[in-house]
mmCIF file of C-alpha atoms in Angstrom:
data_model
loop_
_atom_site.group_PDB
_atom_site.id
_atom_site.type_symbol
_atom_site.label_atom_id
_atom_site.label_comp_id
_atom_site.label_asym_id
_atom_site.label_seq_id
_atom_site.Cartn_x
_atom_site.Cartn_y
_atom_site.Cartn_z
ATOM 1 C CA MET W 1 0.000 0.000 0.000
ATOM 2 C CA SER W 2 1.190 3.477 -0.879
ATOM 3 C CA SER W 3 0.554 6.370 1.460
ATOM 4 C CA ILE W 4 1.168 10.095 1.314
ATOM 5 C CA LEU W 5 1.321 10.222 5.138
ATOM 6 C CA THR W 6 3.938 7.520 5.789
ATOM 7 C CA ASN W 7 6.867 6.884 3.440
ATOM 8 C CA ASN W 8 8.202 3.515 4.563
ATOM 9 C CA GLY W 9 10.915 3.442 1.916
ATOM 10 C CA ALA W 10 12.227 6.857 2.940
ATOM 11 C CA MET W 11 12.290 5.796 6.609
ATOM 12 C CA VAL W 12 14.382 2.716 5.807
ATOM 13 C CA GLU W 13 16.792 4.687 3.641
ATOM 14 C CA LEU W 14 17.088 7.388 6.316
ATOM 15 C CA GLN W 15 18.133 4.803 8.930
ATOM 16 C CA THR W 16 20.647 3.374 6.486
ATOM 17 C CA LEU W 17 22.096 6.825 5.809
ATOM 18 C CA LYS W 18 22.334 7.573 9.557
ATOM 19 C CA SER W 19 24.175 4.287 10.150
ATOM 20 C CA VAL W 20 26.630 5.020 7.337
ATOM 21 C CA ASN W 21 27.166 8.569 8.616
ATOM 22 C CA ASP W 22 27.887 7.247 12.144
ATOM 23 C CA ASP W 23 30.452 4.762 10.826
ATOM 24 C CA LEU W 24 31.969 7.471 8.636
ATOM 25 C CA SER W 25 32.264 9.837 11.591
ATOM 26 C CA LYS W 26 33.999 7.167 13.703
ATOM 27 C CA THR W 27 36.414 6.378 10.889
ATOM 28 C CA GLN W 28 37.234 10.036 10.311
ATOM 29 C CA THR W 29 37.826 10.498 14.055
ATOM 30 C CA SER W 30 40.137 7.471 14.243
ATOM 31 C CA ILE W 31 42.095 8.799 11.268
ATOM 32 C CA SER W 32 42.386 12.345 12.602
ATOM 33 C CA THR W 33 43.342 11.264 16.149
ATOM 34 C CA GLY W 34 45.365 8.204 15.154
ATOM 35 C CA LYS W 35 43.468 6.213 17.810
ATOM 36 C CA GLU W 36 41.155 3.320 17.038
ATOM 37 C CA VAL W 37 40.313 3.132 20.750
ATOM 38 C CA GLY W 38 40.495 6.663 22.089
ATOM 39 C CA SER W 39 37.908 6.448 24.859
ATOM 40 C CA ALA W 40 36.161 3.843 26.991
ATOM 41 C CA LYS W 41 33.041 3.889 24.786
ATOM 42 C CA ASP W 42 35.082 2.749 21.758
ATOM 43 C CA ASN W 43 36.077 -0.513 23.455
ATOM 44 C CA ALA W 44 35.861 -0.586 27.237
ATOM 45 C CA ALA W 45 37.999 -3.715 27.767
ATOM 46 C CA VAL W 46 40.843 -2.644 25.476
ATOM 47 C CA TRP W 47 40.746 0.913 26.810
ATOM 48 C CA ALA W 48 41.058 -0.325 30.413
ATOM 49 C CA ILE W 49 44.023 -2.564 29.569
ATOM 50 C CA SER W 50 45.759 0.193 27.624
ATOM 51 C CA LYS W 51 45.339 2.706 30.465
ATOM 52 C CA THR W 52 46.798 0.239 32.976
ATOM 53 C CA MET W 53 49.758 -0.376 30.690
ATOM 54 C CA GLU W 54 50.234 3.345 30.066
ATOM 55 C CA SER W 55 50.405 3.948 33.824
ATOM 56 C CA ASP W 56 53.036 1.195 34.075
ATOM 57 C CA ILE W 57 54.982 2.745 31.204
ATOM 58 C CA ALA W 58 55.000 6.095 33.005
ATOM 59 C CA GLY W 59 56.287 4.331 36.115
ATOM 60 C CA PHE W 60 59.066 2.555 34.230
ATOM 61 C CA GLU W 61 60.107 5.801 32.547
ATOM 62 C CA ALA W 62 60.523 7.315 36.022
ATOM 63 C CA ILE W 63 62.526 4.231 37.014
ATOM 64 C CA GLU W 64 64.814 4.808 34.021
ATOM 65 C CA GLU W 65 65.612 8.270 35.356
ATOM 66 C CA GLY W 66 66.270 6.880 38.835
ATOM 67 C CA LEU W 67 68.551 4.196 37.413
ATOM 68 C CA SER W 68 70.496 6.868 35.537
ATOM 69 C CA VAL W 69 71.107 8.725 38.805
ATOM 70 C CA GLY W 70 72.090 5.459 40.484
ATOM 71 C CA GLU W 71 74.480 4.606 37.655
ATOM 72 C CA ALA W 72 76.105 8.032 37.925
ATOM 73 C CA THR W 73 76.482 7.691 41.709
ATOM 74 C CA VAL W 74 78.168 4.302 41.421
ATOM 75 C CA ALA W 75 80.278 5.438 38.449
ATOM 76 C CA VAL W 76 81.720 8.329 40.454
ATOM 77 C CA ALA W 77 82.541 6.031 43.390
ATOM 78 C CA SER W 78 83.980 3.385 41.063
ATOM 79 C CA ALA W 79 86.224 5.915 39.342
ATOM 80 C CA GLY W 80 87.411 7.129 42.750
ATOM 81 C CA ALA W 81 88.101 3.578 43.945
ATOM 82 C CA GLU W 82 90.159 2.780 40.853
ATOM 83 C CA GLN W 83 92.135 5.987 41.297
ATOM 84 C CA ILE W 84 92.797 5.034 44.917
ATOM 85 C CA VAL W 85 94.146 1.637 43.798
ATOM 86 C CA GLU W 86 96.597 3.474 41.555
ATOM 87 C CA LYS W 87 97.726 5.769 44.397
ATOM 88 C CA LEU W 88 98.213 2.813 46.729
ATOM 89 C CA THR W 89 100.270 1.092 44.056
ATOM 90 C CA GLU W 90 102.454 4.191 43.811
ATOM 91 C CA MET W 91 102.822 4.136 47.612
ATOM 92 C CA LYS W 92 103.894 0.492 47.409
ATOM 93 C CA GLU W 93 106.615 1.441 44.929
ATOM 94 C CA LEU W 94 107.916 4.030 47.385
ATOM 95 C CA ILE W 95 107.822 1.537 50.248
ATOM 96 C CA VAL W 96 109.703 -1.032 48.175
ATOM 97 C CA SER W 97 112.384 1.548 47.435
ATOM 98 C CA ALA W 98 112.653 2.199 51.198
ATOM 99 C CA GLN W 99 113.889 -1.364 51.758
ATOM 100 C CA SER W 100 117.425 -0.227 50.939
ATOM 101 C CA GLU W 101 119.720 1.197 53.573
ATOM 102 C CA ASN W 102 121.210 3.954 51.435
ATOM 103 C CA VAL W 103 118.005 5.920 50.772
ATOM 104 C CA ASP W 104 116.435 8.956 52.381
ATOM 105 C CA HIS W 105 113.636 7.378 54.400
ATOM 106 C CA ALA W 106 112.315 10.748 55.550
ATOM 107 C CA THR W 107 111.847 11.951 51.973
ATOM 108 C CA ILE W 108 110.118 8.704 51.026
ATOM 109 C CA GLN W 109 107.787 9.064 54.011
ATOM 110 C CA THR W 110 106.997 12.632 52.931
ATOM 111 C CA ASP W 111 106.036 11.367 49.465
ATOM 112 C CA ILE W 112 103.896 8.664 51.050
ATOM 113 C CA ASP W 113 102.165 11.226 53.279
ATOM 114 C CA SER W 114 101.395 13.308 50.184
ATOM 115 C CA LYS W 115 99.765 10.331 48.491
ATOM 116 C CA VAL W 116 97.823 9.513 51.642
ATOM 117 C CA GLU W 117 96.367 13.016 51.517
ATOM 118 C CA GLN W 118 95.461 12.475 47.853
ATOM 119 C CA VAL W 119 93.663 9.249 48.722
ATOM 120 C CA GLU W 120 91.747 10.922 51.537
ATOM 121 C CA ALA W 121 90.806 13.789 49.216
ATOM 122 C CA ILE W 122 89.509 11.311 46.618
ATOM 123 C CA ILE W 123 87.389 9.560 49.247
ATOM 124 C CA SER W 124 85.860 12.874 50.341
ATOM 125 C CA ALA W 125 85.185 14.064 46.785
ATOM 126 C CA ALA W 126 83.754 10.827 45.353
ATOM 127 C CA GLN W 127 80.121 11.863 45.855
ATOM 128 C CA PHE W 128 77.254 12.390 43.445
ATOM 129 C CA ASN W 129 74.089 14.220 44.428
ATOM 130 C CA GLY W 130 75.106 14.034 48.075
ATOM 131 C CA ALA W 131 75.797 10.262 48.138
ATOM 132 C CA ASN W 132 79.338 8.974 48.694
ATOM 133 C CA LEU W 133 79.776 5.206 48.455
ATOM 134 C CA LEU W 134 83.398 5.411 49.602
ATOM 135 C CA ALA W 135 82.453 6.992 52.949
ATOM 136 C CA THR W 136 81.262 5.415 56.190
ATOM 137 C CA ASP W 137 78.200 7.676 56.231
ATOM 138 C CA VAL W 138 76.917 7.618 52.656
ATOM 139 C CA ASP W 139 74.405 10.465 52.800
ATOM 140 C CA GLY W 140 75.187 12.305 56.035
ATOM 141 C CA ASN W 141 72.256 10.597 57.764
ATOM 142 C CA GLY W 142 73.929 7.351 58.725
ATOM 143 C CA ALA W 143 73.124 5.382 55.559
ATOM 144 C CA THR W 144 75.475 2.536 54.634
ATOM 145 C CA GLY W 145 74.303 2.188 51.054
ATOM 146 C CA VAL W 146 72.139 3.594 48.279
ATOM 147 C CA GLY W 147 68.804 2.106 47.241
ATOM 148 C CA VAL W 148 67.921 2.348 43.558
ATOM 149 C CA LEU W 149 64.380 1.571 42.368
ATOM 150 C CA ALA W 150 64.863 -1.061 39.667
ATOM 151 C CA SER W 151 61.431 -2.331 38.649
ATOM 152 C CA LEU W 152 57.696 -2.544 39.323
ATOM 153 C CA ASP W 153 56.156 -6.007 39.656
ATOM 154 C CA ARG W 154 52.416 -6.376 38.986
ATOM 155 C CA VAL W 155 50.563 -9.494 40.094
ATOM 156 C CA GLY W 156 47.769 -10.221 37.618
ATOM 157 C CA ALA W 157 45.859 -7.779 35.431
ATOM 158 C CA GLY W 158 45.105 -4.725 37.514
ATOM 159 C CA GLY W 159 46.587 -6.430 40.590
ATOM 160 C CA ALA W 160 48.837 -5.105 43.326
ATOM 161 C CA VAL W 161 52.096 -3.455 42.313
ATOM 162 C CA SER W 162 55.283 -3.874 44.334
ATOM 163 C CA ALA W 163 58.549 -1.977 43.961
ATOM 164 C CA VAL W 164 61.835 -3.834 43.464
ATOM 165 C CA GLU W 165 64.954 -2.080 44.691
ATOM 166 C CA ILE W 166 68.663 -2.672 44.121
ATOM 167 C CA THR W 167 70.774 -1.774 47.146
ATOM 168 C CA ILE W 168 74.338 -0.633 46.517
ATOM 169 C CA ALA W 169 76.403 -1.019 49.699
ATOM 170 C CA SER W 170 79.159 1.406 50.623
ATOM 171 C CA VAL W 171 82.711 0.018 50.365
ATOM 172 C CA ASP W 172 83.650 2.273 53.329
ATOM 173 C CA PHE W 173 87.207 3.199 52.358
ATOM 174 C CA GLU W 174 86.981 5.910 54.999
ATOM 175 C CA ALA W 175 87.222 3.264 57.744
ATOM 176 C CA ASP W 176 88.992 0.419 55.936
ATOM 177 C CA LEU W 177 91.826 2.614 54.596
ATOM 178 C CA ASP W 178 92.743 4.180 57.931
ATOM 179 C CA PHE W 179 96.371 5.062 57.232
ATOM 180 C CA GLY W 180 96.911 6.443 60.733
ATOM 181 C CA THR W 181 96.599 2.987 62.287
ATOM 182 C CA SER W 182 97.072 0.688 59.292
ATOM 183 C CA LEU W 183 100.334 1.972 57.826
ATOM 184 C CA THR W 184 103.599 2.235 59.763
ATOM 185 C CA THR W 185 105.635 5.396 59.402
ATOM 186 C CA ILE W 186 108.908 4.620 57.618
ATOM 187 C CA THR W 187 112.086 5.595 59.432
ATOM 188 C CA ASP W 188 114.390 2.717 58.470
ATOM 189 C CA THR W 189 114.460 -0.617 56.640
ATOM 190 C CA ALA W 190 112.705 -2.415 59.481
ATOM 191 C CA THR W 191 109.711 -0.103 59.462
ATOM 192 C CA ALA W 192 109.765 -0.199 55.657
ATOM 193 C CA ALA W 193 109.439 -3.997 55.768
ATOM 194 C CA THR W 194 106.459 -3.700 58.116
ATOM 195 C CA ALA W 195 104.871 -1.024 55.909
ATOM 196 C CA LEU W 196 105.250 -3.268 52.852
ATOM 197 C CA ASP W 197 103.046 -5.956 54.411
ATOM 198 C CA GLU W 198 100.540 -3.325 55.504
ATOM 199 C CA ILE W 199 100.299 -1.587 52.112
ATOM 200 C CA GLU W 200 99.635 -4.935 50.467
ATOM 201 C CA VAL W 201 96.614 -5.430 52.735
ATOM 202 C CA LEU W 202 95.369 -1.937 51.926
ATOM 203 C CA ILE W 203 95.795 -2.525 48.196
ATOM 204 C CA GLN W 204 93.787 -5.739 48.353
ATOM 205 C CA THR W 205 91.068 -3.946 50.319
ATOM 206 C CA ALA W 206 90.912 -1.204 47.701
ATOM 207 C CA ILE W 207 90.895 -3.693 44.828
ATOM 208 C CA THR W 208 88.054 -5.669 46.427
ATOM 209 C CA GLY W 209 86.034 -2.483 46.938
ATOM 210 C CA ALA W 210 86.653 -1.245 43.394
ATOM 211 C CA ALA W 211 85.650 -4.640 41.967
ATOM 212 C CA SER W 212 82.444 -4.600 44.019
ATOM 213 C CA LEU W 213 81.527 -1.146 42.726
ATOM 214 C CA GLY W 214 82.316 -2.244 39.180
ATOM 215 C CA ALA W 215 79.962 -5.208 39.513
ATOM 216 C CA ASP W 216 77.233 -2.947 40.920
ATOM 217 C CA SER W 217 77.725 -0.503 38.056
ATOM 218 C CA ALA W 218 77.369 -3.307 35.497
ATOM 219 C CA ARG W 219 74.216 -4.548 37.242
ATOM 220 C CA LEU W 220 72.591 -1.112 37.133
ATOM 221 C CA GLU W 221 73.569 -0.683 33.486
ATOM 222 C CA ASP W 222 72.015 -4.043 32.589
ATOM 223 C CA GLN W 223 68.846 -3.200 34.528
ATOM 224 C CA SER W 224 68.610 0.186 32.823
ATOM 225 C CA GLU W 225 68.893 -1.473 29.408
ATOM 226 C CA PHE W 226 66.221 -4.017 30.370
ATOM 227 C CA VAL W 227 63.811 -1.313 31.579
ATOM 228 C CA SER W 228 64.393 0.696 28.390
ATOM 229 C CA ASN W 229 63.607 -2.361 26.231
ATOM 230 C CA LEU W 230 60.590 -3.142 28.417
ATOM 231 C CA VAL W 231 59.192 0.372 27.963
ATOM 232 C CA ASP W 232 59.624 0.055 24.183
ATOM 233 C CA SER W 233 57.843 -3.325 24.139
ATOM 234 C CA MET W 234 54.966 -2.111 26.308
ATOM 235 C CA THR W 235 54.582 1.030 24.185
ATOM 236 C CA MET W 236 54.376 -1.109 21.046
ATOM 237 C CA GLY W 237 51.819 -3.341 22.769
ATOM 238 C CA VAL W 238 49.580 -0.385 23.623
ATOM 239 C CA SER W 239 49.993 0.924 20.102
ATOM 240 C CA THR W 240 48.899 -2.401 18.617
ATOM 241 C CA MET W 241 45.751 -2.394 20.757
ATOM 242 C CA THR W 242 44.675 1.223 20.396
ATOM 243 C CA ASP W 243 46.300 2.911 17.402
ATOM 244 C CA THR W 244 44.538 3.213 14.057
ATOM 245 C CA ASN W 245 45.634 0.959 11.221
ATOM 246 C CA MET W 246 45.879 3.770 8.678
ATOM 247 C CA GLU W 247 45.859 1.544 5.579
ATOM 248 C CA GLU W 248 42.732 -0.252 6.763
ATOM 249 C CA ALA W 249 41.083 3.008 7.841
ATOM 250 C CA SER W 250 41.794 4.597 4.467
ATOM 251 C CA ALA W 251 40.114 1.731 2.626
ATOM 252 C CA ARG W 252 37.164 1.820 5.047
ATOM 253 C CA LEU W 253 36.801 5.582 4.578
ATOM 254 C CA SER W 254 36.595 5.236 0.786
ATOM 255 C CA ALA W 255 33.995 2.467 1.089
ATOM 256 C CA LEU W 256 31.868 4.464 3.542
ATOM 257 C CA GLN W 257 31.986 7.574 1.382
ATOM 258 C CA THR W 258 30.680 5.497 -1.523
ATOM 259 C CA GLN W 259 27.964 4.022 0.716
ATOM 260 C CA GLN W 260 27.037 7.540 1.834
ATOM 261 C CA ASP W 261 26.598 8.690 -1.774
ATOM 262 C CA LEU W 262 24.457 5.666 -2.607
ATOM 263 C CA ALA W 263 22.360 6.036 0.564
ATOM 264 C CA THR W 264 21.763 9.699 -0.223
ATOM 265 C CA GLN W 265 20.631 8.859 -3.754
ATOM 266 C CA SER W 266 18.363 6.071 -2.433
ATOM 267 C CA LEU W 267 16.805 8.466 0.065
ATOM 268 C CA THR W 268 16.199 11.009 -2.688
ATOM 269 C CA ILE W 269 14.452 8.369 -4.798
ATOM 270 C CA ALA W 270 12.357 7.210 -1.821
ATOM 271 C CA ASN W 271 11.306 10.776 -1.061
ATOM 272 C CA GLU W 272 10.120 11.245 -4.653
ATOM 273 C CA ALA W 273 7.932 8.121 -4.548
ATOM 274 C CA PRO W 274 4.761 9.833 -3.102
ATOM 275 C CA SER W 275 4.770 12.359 -5.900
ATOM 276 C CA SER W 276 4.174 9.531 -8.372
ATOM 277 C CA LEU W 277 0.745 9.070 -6.771
ATOM 278 C CA LEU W 278 -0.316 12.311 -8.447
ATOM 279 C CA GLN W 279 -0.354 10.459 -11.754
ATOM 280 C CA LEU W 280 -3.337 8.409 -10.466
ATOM 281 C CA PHE W 281 -5.468 11.554 -10.126
ATOM 282 C CA ARG W 282 -4.901 12.959 -13.567
#
């Protein structure tokens, strides 16, 4: 039945055109923003996962910065420890030369005292951002090490998050390299022989401390590289879930524009249908 009051064909075509226009609007938005899932209404489950991962990414980026500070702190201490090993080796050379009778022991002791002062100066200066891993009191508040946030562990999707910390212990050269009590003053060959045994102990202490700091530095560097790779992987994962596939969106846009043209033409034809009823009354 045809009616001039209700145009069923036009109503159907209008709904079709509205549906095409909605899809076209969504496609244009995803192309312009670059996001297939830009809000919760687009896909609530994917949006929730992506937001959780984005918060984790932000956390890991902050951890990267903290690891960089930790690396720098350990690097400064490690460089100082290696320099101290060199100074102690130079002191050993002087002590070895003092084993002879026909040398000026007083002059040798003066040179040794000078190098002791250099070592003590290195220990005092080997700090970064207020933390000195060669000192007894690392931060001036009684700390014996430096804690560096290394990772965030999440248990399950949206579960509890716990922080993982790497603790770098002080090597405490300030106490362990106490030259006042650990190194005999050289006045003759006898005291030189005693000092030789003592300097060897100090050298081994310094070498052990420097090696420990070197291992800690390598550990922080490896952790920093891991966190950087993890951030990249998580970012790519979020991108895969939420970003617009531009090739696919381009093809969909062309198809929808064609559908829009056809739906518009169909609606025009449906709207003209009632006018054909006039032919019956002529």
